[in-house]
Short mmCIF file of C-alpha atoms and ligand atoms in Angstrom, two decimals:
data_model
loop_
_atom_site.label_atom_id
_atom_site.label_comp_id
_atom_site.label_asym_id
_atom_site.label_seq_id
_atom_site.Cartn_x
_atom_site.Cartn_y
_atom_site.Cartn_z
CA UNK R 1246 -24.65 -11.36 -19.91
CA UNK R 1247 -21.62 -9.60 -19.69
CA UNK R 1248 -21.37 -7.53 -16.37
CA UNK R 1249 -21.99 -4.08 -17.22
CA UNK R 1250 -20.92 -2.75 -13.58
CA UNK R 1251 -17.54 -4.35 -14.08
CA UNK R 1252 -17.39 -2.98 -18.13
CA UNK R 1253 -18.20 0.36 -16.95
CA UNK R 1254 -15.23 0.24 -13.85
CA UNK R 1255 -13.03 -0.89 -16.58
CA UNK R 1256 -13.88 2.23 -18.67
CA UNK R 1257 -13.30 4.53 -16.10
CA UNK R 1258 -9.52 4.41 -16.22
CA UNK R 1259 -6.81 5.14 -13.82
CA UNK R 1260 -5.60 9.00 -13.76
CA UNK R 1261 -2.23 7.91 -12.16
CA UNK R 1262 -1.56 5.89 -15.20
CA UNK R 1263 -3.19 8.72 -17.66
CA UNK R 1264 -0.85 10.84 -16.51
CA UNK R 1265 1.99 8.97 -16.46
CA UNK R 1266 1.13 8.09 -20.25
CA UNK R 1267 1.34 12.04 -20.72
CA UNK R 1268 4.69 12.18 -19.22
CA UNK R 1269 5.65 9.17 -21.47
CA UNK R 1270 4.71 11.13 -24.63
CA UNK R 1271 5.93 14.25 -23.25
CA UNK R 1272 9.40 12.89 -22.76
CA UNK R 1273 9.37 12.08 -26.56
CA UNK R 1274 8.84 15.62 -27.49
CA UNK R 1275 11.14 17.60 -24.65
CA UNK R 1276 13.32 15.08 -23.86
CA UNK R 1277 13.15 12.74 -20.70
CA UNK R 1278 15.15 14.46 -18.35
CA UNK R 1279 12.85 17.32 -18.62
CA UNK R 1280 9.95 15.53 -17.68
CA UNK R 1281 9.46 15.59 -13.59
CA UNK R 1282 7.36 12.33 -13.22
CA UNK R 1283 6.43 11.99 -9.15
CA UNK R 1284 3.36 9.62 -10.37
CA UNK R 1285 3.90 5.71 -9.95
CA UNK R 1286 5.02 4.44 -6.67
CA UNK R 1287 7.49 1.95 -8.89
CA UNK R 1288 10.95 1.38 -6.68
CA UNK R 1289 13.81 3.03 -8.23
CA UNK R 1290 16.30 1.00 -6.57
CA UNK R 1291 18.23 -2.02 -6.57
CA UNK R 1292 17.01 -5.33 -4.51
CA UNK R 1293 19.48 -6.05 -1.70
CA UNK R 1294 22.43 -8.32 -2.28
CA UNK R 1295 20.61 -11.36 -0.39
CA UNK R 1296 18.14 -11.44 -3.47
CA UNK R 1297 20.93 -12.01 -5.88
CA UNK R 1298 22.94 -14.49 -3.55
CA UNK R 1299 19.83 -16.44 -3.03
CA UNK R 1300 19.17 -16.80 -6.98
CA UNK R 1301 22.49 -17.56 -7.25
CA UNK R 1302 22.49 -20.01 -4.84
CA UNK R 1303 18.89 -21.80 -6.25
CA UNK R 1304 20.55 -21.85 -9.37
CA UNK R 1305 23.38 -23.86 -8.21
CA UNK R 1306 21.61 -26.36 -6.43
CA UNK R 1307 18.64 -26.68 -8.38
CA UNK R 1308 17.95 -28.08 -12.08
CA UNK R 1309 15.87 -25.72 -14.09
CA UNK R 1310 12.98 -28.19 -14.12
CA UNK R 1311 13.09 -27.90 -10.36
CA UNK R 1312 13.38 -24.35 -10.08
CA UNK R 1313 10.69 -23.51 -12.44
CA UNK R 1314 7.93 -26.03 -11.78
CA UNK R 1315 4.65 -25.31 -10.59
CA UNK R 1316 4.56 -24.30 -6.90
CA UNK R 1317 1.64 -25.76 -4.93
CA UNK R 1318 -1.52 -23.54 -4.76
CA UNK R 1319 -0.93 -21.78 -1.44
CA UNK R 1320 3.01 -21.79 -1.71
CA UNK R 1321 5.66 -24.26 -0.66
CA UNK R 1322 5.10 -25.38 2.95
CA UNK R 1323 8.77 -24.51 3.72
CA UNK R 1324 7.94 -21.17 2.29
CA UNK R 1325 4.85 -20.84 4.10
CA UNK R 1326 6.63 -22.01 7.31
CA UNK R 1327 9.34 -19.93 6.63
CA UNK R 1328 7.15 -16.61 6.67
CA UNK R 1329 5.18 -18.08 9.81
CA UNK R 1330 8.37 -18.61 11.38
CA UNK R 1331 9.71 -14.75 10.78
CA UNK R 1332 6.11 -13.37 11.97
CA UNK R 1333 6.43 -15.65 15.31
CA UNK R 1334 9.61 -14.48 16.21
CA UNK R 1335 9.43 -10.96 15.40
CA UNK R 1336 5.94 -9.92 16.43
CA UNK R 1337 5.13 -13.14 19.08
CA UNK R 1338 1.61 -14.39 17.29
CA UNK R 1339 1.74 -18.22 17.08
CA UNK R 1340 1.21 -18.50 13.12
CA UNK R 1341 1.25 -22.00 12.07
CA UNK R 1342 2.64 -22.64 7.67
CA UNK R 1343 -0.90 -23.59 7.22
CA UNK R 1344 -2.05 -20.19 8.11
CA UNK R 1345 0.27 -18.51 5.75
CA UNK R 1346 -0.89 -18.16 2.26
CA UNK R 1347 1.41 -17.14 -0.91
CA UNK R 1348 -0.33 -14.41 -3.14
CA UNK R 1349 0.93 -12.08 -5.71
CA UNK R 1350 1.53 -8.96 -3.50
CA UNK R 1351 -1.16 -7.68 -1.41
CA UNK R 1352 -3.50 -6.80 -4.25
CA UNK R 1353 -4.09 -10.46 -4.34
CA UNK R 1354 -5.04 -10.72 -0.91
CA UNK R 1355 -7.12 -7.51 -1.09
CA UNK R 1356 -8.80 -9.00 -3.90
CA UNK R 1357 -9.54 -12.33 -2.07
CA UNK R 1358 -10.26 -11.22 1.06
CA UNK R 1359 -12.79 -8.47 -0.42
CA UNK R 1360 -14.43 -11.39 -1.94
CA UNK R 1361 -14.54 -13.52 0.80
CA UNK R 1362 -15.57 -11.17 3.79
CA UNK R 1363 -17.61 -9.04 1.34
CA UNK R 1364 -19.85 -10.86 -1.11
CA UNK R 1365 -22.33 -12.32 1.82
CA UNK R 1366 -23.09 -8.76 2.28
CA UNK R 1367 -21.57 -6.09 4.12
CA UNK R 1368 -19.17 -2.96 3.72
CA UNK R 1369 -15.70 -2.55 3.58
CA UNK R 1370 -14.30 0.87 5.38
CA UNK R 1371 -11.12 2.72 5.54
CA UNK R 1372 -9.32 5.92 6.80
CA UNK R 1373 -8.70 8.72 4.41
CA UNK R 1374 -6.54 9.18 2.54
CA UNK R 1375 -6.54 5.59 1.20
CA UNK R 1376 -4.86 3.68 -1.71
CA UNK R 1377 -7.80 4.24 -4.64
CA UNK R 1378 -7.85 -0.09 -5.35
CA UNK R 1379 -9.67 -0.40 -1.96
CA UNK R 1380 -12.94 1.26 -3.70
CA UNK R 1381 -12.23 -1.03 -6.90
CA UNK R 1382 -11.79 -4.35 -4.87
CA UNK R 1383 -15.19 -3.46 -2.74
CA UNK R 1384 -17.22 -2.40 -5.63
CA UNK R 1385 -16.13 -4.84 -7.82
CA UNK R 1386 -17.72 -7.79 -5.64
CA UNK R 1387 -20.94 -5.35 -5.40
CA UNK R 1388 -20.16 -3.98 -1.82
CA UNK R 1389 -19.21 -0.54 -0.97
CA UNK R 1390 -16.30 1.08 0.93
CA UNK R 1391 -16.98 4.16 3.58
CA UNK R 1392 -14.46 6.64 3.84
CA UNK R 1393 -13.71 7.57 7.55
CA UNK R 1394 -11.78 10.78 7.62
CA UNK R 1395 -8.70 11.11 9.91
CA UNK R 1396 -7.01 14.15 11.62
CA UNK R 1397 -7.20 16.78 9.06
CA UNK R 1398 -3.56 17.94 10.34
CA UNK R 1399 -1.54 14.60 11.12
CA UNK R 1400 -3.49 11.75 9.17
CA UNK R 1401 -3.66 9.86 12.40
CA UNK R 1402 -6.93 8.61 13.47
CA UNK R 1403 -9.89 10.01 14.56
CA UNK R 1404 -11.44 7.84 16.84
CA UNK R 1405 -14.74 10.09 17.10
CA UNK R 1406 -15.03 9.91 13.43
CA UNK R 1407 -14.24 6.12 13.43
CA UNK R 1408 -17.21 5.50 15.47
CA UNK R 1409 -19.64 7.35 13.98
CA UNK R 1410 -18.82 5.77 10.28
CA UNK R 1411 -18.94 2.43 11.82
CA UNK R 1412 -22.24 0.51 11.17
CA UNK R 1413 -23.55 -2.77 12.07
CA UNK R 1414 -23.00 -3.69 8.36
CA UNK R 1415 -19.04 -3.02 8.66
CA UNK R 1416 -18.01 -6.44 8.18
CA UNK R 1417 -13.81 -5.37 7.08
CA UNK R 1418 -11.56 -2.16 7.91
CA UNK R 1419 -8.58 -2.17 5.26
CA UNK R 1420 -5.67 -0.55 7.04
CA UNK R 1421 -2.45 0.78 5.50
CA UNK R 1422 0.37 2.29 7.53
CA UNK R 1423 3.04 3.34 6.32
CA UNK R 1424 0.17 5.16 3.98
CA UNK R 1425 -0.15 5.37 0.45
CA UNK R 1426 -0.77 8.36 -0.46
CA UNK R 1427 0.43 10.14 2.72
CA UNK R 1428 3.47 8.58 4.07
CA UNK R 1429 1.76 8.72 7.55
CA UNK R 1430 2.87 5.95 10.00
CA UNK R 1431 -0.26 5.42 12.16
CA UNK R 1432 0.57 5.69 15.87
CA UNK R 1433 -0.21 3.12 18.65
CA UNK R 1434 -2.24 4.92 21.06
CA UNK R 1435 -4.83 5.39 18.07
CA UNK R 1436 -4.56 2.05 16.90
CA UNK R 1437 -5.05 0.52 20.53
CA UNK R 1438 -8.06 2.80 21.04
CA UNK R 1439 -9.11 1.80 17.54
CA UNK R 1440 -8.76 -1.97 18.90
CA UNK R 1441 -10.81 -1.18 21.57
CA UNK R 1442 -13.46 0.47 19.86
CA UNK R 1443 -13.87 -2.57 17.38
CA UNK R 1444 -14.14 -5.02 20.53
CA UNK R 1445 -17.04 -3.19 21.58
CA UNK R 1446 -18.87 -2.53 18.10
CA UNK R 1447 -18.24 -6.71 17.35
CA UNK R 1448 -20.31 -7.08 20.67
CA UNK R 1449 -22.75 -4.42 19.85
CA UNK R 1450 -23.51 -5.64 16.08
CA UNK R 1451 -23.35 -9.77 16.85
CA UNK R 1452 -20.57 -10.25 14.60
CA UNK R 1453 -17.09 -10.13 13.68
CA UNK R 1454 -15.22 -6.76 12.40
CA UNK R 1455 -12.03 -7.94 10.31
CA UNK R 1456 -9.31 -5.81 9.76
CA UNK R 1457 -7.37 -6.48 6.83
CA UNK R 1458 -3.67 -4.88 7.15
CA UNK R 1459 -2.59 -4.02 4.14
CA UNK R 1460 1.11 -3.32 4.55
CA UNK R 1461 3.48 -3.24 1.70
CA UNK R 1462 5.43 -0.74 3.03
CA UNK R 1463 5.64 -2.27 6.53
CA UNK R 1464 9.77 -2.37 5.94
CA UNK R 1465 9.93 1.33 4.45
CA UNK R 1466 10.22 3.71 7.46
CA UNK R 1467 12.68 6.43 8.78
CA UNK R 1468 13.73 7.43 11.87
CA UNK R 1469 13.16 4.76 13.88
CA UNK R 1470 9.36 4.88 13.41
CA UNK R 1471 7.47 1.77 15.32
CA UNK R 1472 5.30 0.30 12.92
CA UNK R 1473 2.72 -1.60 15.17
CA UNK R 1474 1.82 -5.07 13.89
CA UNK R 1475 -2.25 -5.06 14.41
CA UNK R 1476 -2.42 -8.71 14.89
CA UNK R 1477 -0.75 -8.52 18.21
CA UNK R 1478 -3.61 -5.61 19.14
CA UNK R 1479 -6.21 -6.57 17.79
CA UNK R 1480 -6.95 -10.68 17.00
CA UNK R 1481 -9.16 -10.62 13.95
CA UNK R 1482 -6.54 -9.04 11.82
CA UNK R 1483 -5.34 -10.26 8.57
CA UNK R 1484 -1.95 -9.22 7.85
CA UNK R 1485 -0.97 -9.09 4.05
CA UNK R 1486 2.33 -8.38 2.86
CA UNK R 1487 4.38 -7.91 -0.43
CA UNK R 1488 7.88 -7.86 -1.52
CA UNK R 1489 7.60 -5.30 -4.35
CA UNK R 1490 8.53 -2.45 -2.44
CA UNK R 1491 10.73 -2.99 0.60
CA UNK R 1492 13.04 -5.46 -1.64
CA UNK R 1493 12.07 -3.85 -5.00
CA UNK R 1494 10.73 -6.51 -6.82
CA UNK R 1495 7.27 -5.35 -8.10
CA UNK R 1496 7.59 -7.53 -11.16
CA UNK R 1497 7.76 -10.64 -9.50
CA UNK R 1498 4.53 -10.76 -7.77
CA UNK R 1499 5.18 -12.23 -4.58
CA UNK R 1500 3.68 -11.51 -1.02
CA UNK R 1501 1.74 -13.42 1.55
CA UNK R 1502 -1.61 -13.23 3.87
CA UNK R 1503 -1.51 -14.68 7.58
CA UNK R 1504 -4.66 -15.41 9.27
CA UNK R 1505 -3.56 -15.79 13.09
CA UNK R 1506 -5.05 -18.96 14.44
CA UNK R 1507 -7.15 -17.18 16.58
CA UNK R 1508 -9.07 -15.62 13.89
CA UNK R 1509 -12.95 -15.77 14.30
CA UNK R 1510 -14.65 -18.30 11.70
CA UNK R 1511 -11.00 -19.36 10.74
CA UNK R 1512 -12.19 -22.44 9.26
CA UNK R 1513 -14.62 -20.93 6.58
CA UNK R 1514 -12.46 -17.97 5.96
CA UNK R 1515 -9.39 -20.18 5.15
CA UNK R 1516 -11.55 -22.26 3.16
CA UNK R 1517 -12.93 -19.53 1.41
CA UNK R 1518 -9.63 -18.29 1.20
CA UNK R 1519 -8.28 -21.50 -0.74
CA UNK R 1520 -11.43 -21.72 -3.08
CA UNK R 1521 -10.86 -17.79 -3.94
CA UNK R 1522 -7.33 -17.91 -4.88
CA UNK R 1523 -8.22 -21.09 -7.29
CA UNK R 1524 -11.76 -19.52 -8.96
CA UNK R 1525 -10.00 -16.08 -9.44
CA UNK R 1526 -6.91 -17.65 -10.96
CA UNK R 1527 -4.22 -16.68 -8.37
CA UNK R 1528 -2.58 -19.67 -7.43
CA UNK R 1529 0.76 -20.95 -7.82
CA UNK R 1530 3.16 -17.99 -7.35
CA UNK R 1531 6.23 -18.12 -9.31
CA UNK R 1532 8.22 -21.05 -7.74
CA UNK R 1533 11.89 -19.25 -7.76
CA UNK R 1534 10.60 -16.23 -6.47
CA UNK R 1535 8.79 -17.15 -3.73
CA UNK R 1536 11.54 -18.80 -2.55
CA UNK R 1537 13.81 -16.18 -2.95
CA UNK R 1538 12.05 -13.40 -1.21
CA UNK R 1539 11.21 -15.26 1.16
CA UNK R 1540 14.71 -15.83 2.47
CA UNK R 1541 14.98 -12.01 2.38
CA UNK R 1542 11.69 -11.48 4.61
CA UNK R 1543 12.93 -8.39 6.86
CA UNK R 1544 15.63 -6.55 3.98
CA UNK R 1545 15.32 -3.90 2.41
CA UNK R 1546 16.71 -2.11 -0.66
CA UNK R 1547 19.36 0.58 0.18
CA UNK R 1548 16.40 2.81 1.80
CA UNK R 1549 18.87 5.41 2.73
CA UNK R 1550 18.10 7.08 -0.86
CA UNK R 1551 14.69 6.84 -0.22
CA UNK R 1552 15.02 9.02 2.95
CA UNK R 1553 17.68 11.51 1.23
CA UNK R 1554 14.72 12.20 -1.40
CA UNK R 1555 12.29 12.70 1.53
CA UNK R 1556 14.47 15.32 3.15
CA UNK R 1557 15.51 16.86 0.22
CA UNK R 1558 11.61 17.45 -1.30
CA UNK R 1559 9.88 18.03 2.55
CA UNK R 1560 12.64 20.48 3.33
CA UNK R 1561 12.37 22.38 0.10
CA UNK R 1562 8.49 22.31 -0.39
CA UNK R 1563 7.89 23.36 3.15
CA UNK R 1564 10.72 25.91 2.90
CA UNK R 1565 8.79 27.33 -0.23
CA UNK R 1566 5.63 28.16 1.31
CA UNK R 1567 3.39 24.61 0.53
CA UNK R 1568 1.89 22.75 3.62
CA UNK R 1569 2.52 18.55 3.69
CA UNK R 1570 2.14 16.48 6.45
CA UNK R 1571 5.65 15.06 7.20
CA UNK R 1572 5.80 11.82 5.78
CA UNK R 1573 7.64 8.76 8.05
CA UNK R 1574 7.65 5.94 5.38
CA UNK R 1575 6.64 4.63 2.45
CA UNK R 1576 8.05 6.66 -0.76
CA UNK R 1577 5.06 9.24 -0.54
CA UNK R 1578 4.82 13.20 0.36
CA UNK R 1579 1.30 14.22 -0.07
CA UNK R 1580 1.16 18.14 -0.60
CA UNK R 1581 -1.51 20.64 0.44
CA UNK R 1582 -2.19 22.21 -3.50
CA UNK R 1583 -2.41 25.92 -3.34
CA UNK R 1584 -5.94 26.26 -4.73
CA UNK R 1585 -9.03 23.87 -3.63
CA UNK R 1586 -9.19 22.09 -7.12
CA UNK R 1587 -6.22 19.53 -6.95
CA UNK R 1588 -6.61 18.71 -10.76
CA UNK R 1589 -6.74 22.00 -11.94
CA UNK R 1590 -3.53 22.47 -9.87
CA UNK R 1591 -2.08 19.01 -11.50
CA UNK R 1592 -3.21 20.46 -15.13
CA UNK R 1593 -1.26 23.97 -14.55
CA UNK R 1594 1.94 21.55 -13.10
CA UNK R 1595 1.61 19.45 -16.56
CA UNK R 1596 2.28 22.52 -18.36
CA UNK R 1597 6.02 22.93 -16.93
CA UNK R 1598 5.95 18.90 -17.08
CA UNK R 1599 5.64 18.20 -13.44
CA UNK R 1600 3.56 15.42 -12.89
CA UNK R 1601 1.86 14.80 -9.63
CA UNK R 1602 -1.38 13.05 -8.68
CA UNK R 1603 -4.70 14.91 -7.34
CA UNK R 1604 -5.84 13.40 -3.96
CA UNK R 1605 -9.27 13.48 -4.94
CA UNK R 1606 -8.41 9.95 -6.08
CA UNK R 1607 -7.21 9.12 -2.74
CA UNK R 1608 -10.45 9.97 -1.10
CA UNK R 1609 -8.63 13.53 -0.15
CA UNK R 1610 -9.43 16.55 -2.27
CA UNK R 1611 -7.31 19.61 -1.75
CA UNK R 1612 -3.66 17.44 -2.16
CA UNK R 1613 -1.67 15.88 -4.44
CA UNK R 1614 0.38 12.90 -3.97
CA UNK R 1615 4.14 13.30 -4.99
CA UNK R 1616 5.47 9.45 -5.25
CA UNK R 1617 9.38 10.73 -4.40
CA UNK R 1618 10.66 7.29 -5.47
CA UNK R 1619 12.53 8.67 -8.25
CA UNK R 1620 16.52 9.81 -8.96
CA UNK R 1621 17.64 12.47 -6.65
CA UNK R 1622 18.46 14.33 -9.68
CA UNK R 1623 14.76 14.78 -11.14
CA UNK R 1624 13.96 15.92 -7.72
CA UNK R 1625 16.76 18.53 -7.61
CA UNK R 1626 15.58 19.54 -11.66
CA UNK R 1627 12.15 19.56 -10.24
CA UNK R 1628 12.45 22.14 -7.41
CA UNK R 1629 12.64 25.39 -9.44
CA UNK R 1630 9.16 24.36 -11.42
CA UNK R 1631 7.89 23.67 -7.75
CA UNK R 1632 9.04 27.84 -6.80
CA UNK R 1633 7.67 28.82 -9.74
CA UNK R 1634 4.27 27.57 -9.07
CA UNK R 1635 4.73 29.03 -5.61
CA UNK R 1636 5.16 32.32 -6.87
CA UNK R 1637 2.40 32.03 -9.53
CA UNK R 1638 -0.23 30.98 -6.94
CA UNK R 1639 1.57 33.67 -4.51
CA UNK R 1640 1.97 31.39 -1.08
CA UNK R 1641 5.96 31.84 -1.73
CA UNK R 1642 7.97 32.26 1.69
N1 PLP L 2004 -1.52 -1.46 -1.34
C1 PLP L 2004 -0.91 -0.36 -1.73
C2 PLP L 2004 -1.39 0.83 -0.24
C3 PLP L 2004 -0.20 -0.18 -2.55
O1 PLP L 2004 0.40 1.27 -2.63
C4 PLP L 2004 0.10 -0.92 -3.52
C5 PLP L 2004 0.96 -0.76 -4.38
O2 PLP L 2004 1.35 0.11 -5.12
C6 PLP L 2004 -0.45 -2.13 -3.32
C7 PLP L 2004 -1.40 -2.72 -2.03
C8 PLP L 2004 -0.06 -3.46 -4.39
O3 PLP L 2004 0.74 -4.03 -4.04
P1 PLP L 2004 1.57 -5.38 -4.59
O4 PLP L 2004 0.26 -6.12 -4.97
O5 PLP L 2004 2.59 -5.49 -5.29
O6 PLP L 2004 1.83 -5.98 -3.44
#
């Protein structure tokens, strides 16, 4: 029997792609320079030089057959050890090579971990606003995602709301900081309080509650903001990292997950993850790209460009009369819409070829997400359209 639930999920489409496709069609009609596309979170700046140097080095030292051979299912042992050594050095958690599994970005980590931790029953929880695919992963394994609200003005954690949202069947919490879609970096104070709450709830419920720390944007932070390393404050955290955003390699599909040696039920989880990556076909990440990327772990593309975009966009929009939470990381800005129906705002903006994504897709109606990983020029040309809309809605200052 065909899985009708999956078929229905497949038919439901993805609003970001739909708007982006509309933009591509419009570009053919009005010219690409007249479409202001803020929909897709794909890096627009070149990878750092260490990526190219490492590629050259590998090409010079290995034959093509060696370079392009199959990698072991969970990654080369030396690549896994380099990731573990980096995490030990930077964050003091005693990871070993066998604790690290090389994956196709954090997407693989999320798909595999939701399967491993939820298939036996139990639910996932996350904090709003959140990356829409979390729901998809949970539902695809027959589970559900509980959306826990955050502080409506700052999007920082609201511990009372978290306590209310947790139930005895909460098995995992997906966390994402810096956040897609808000750009908010979660503060230490709230995270430490959450860790204490979860310790208490684990005892009360008599089973572990795992945090899956989805951190593709960890290294994209501005103004020296601290990004707390969750495994160092809560041992039942599985850390997930990706090279897609920080070093602009989304198409090469490299990332990893790290299971701390002290994780509850370590042996079962580690074995189940290995089985799931095989069962899903997520094995043997590109030999060349895992070797290249791992030697650049911690490096970033020139993120001063994103910071410049953030400053320009945030400054201009708030000056015009829009309300936005100040984004401290990633390359997204979450803007309150001047009418409650964000989709209606998006449609109105589309008429002027301004493409943004409604916050409903991120569990937060009344907002739109702007991905500002675009050229500065696009932002400069889009500002008059934002001003025109602010005037039409009567919010312009
Ligand atoms: N998690 C978040 C919050 C994201 O924004 C994305 C991509 O946009 C992903 C996970 C998946 O990224 P990747 O699989 O390329 O690492």
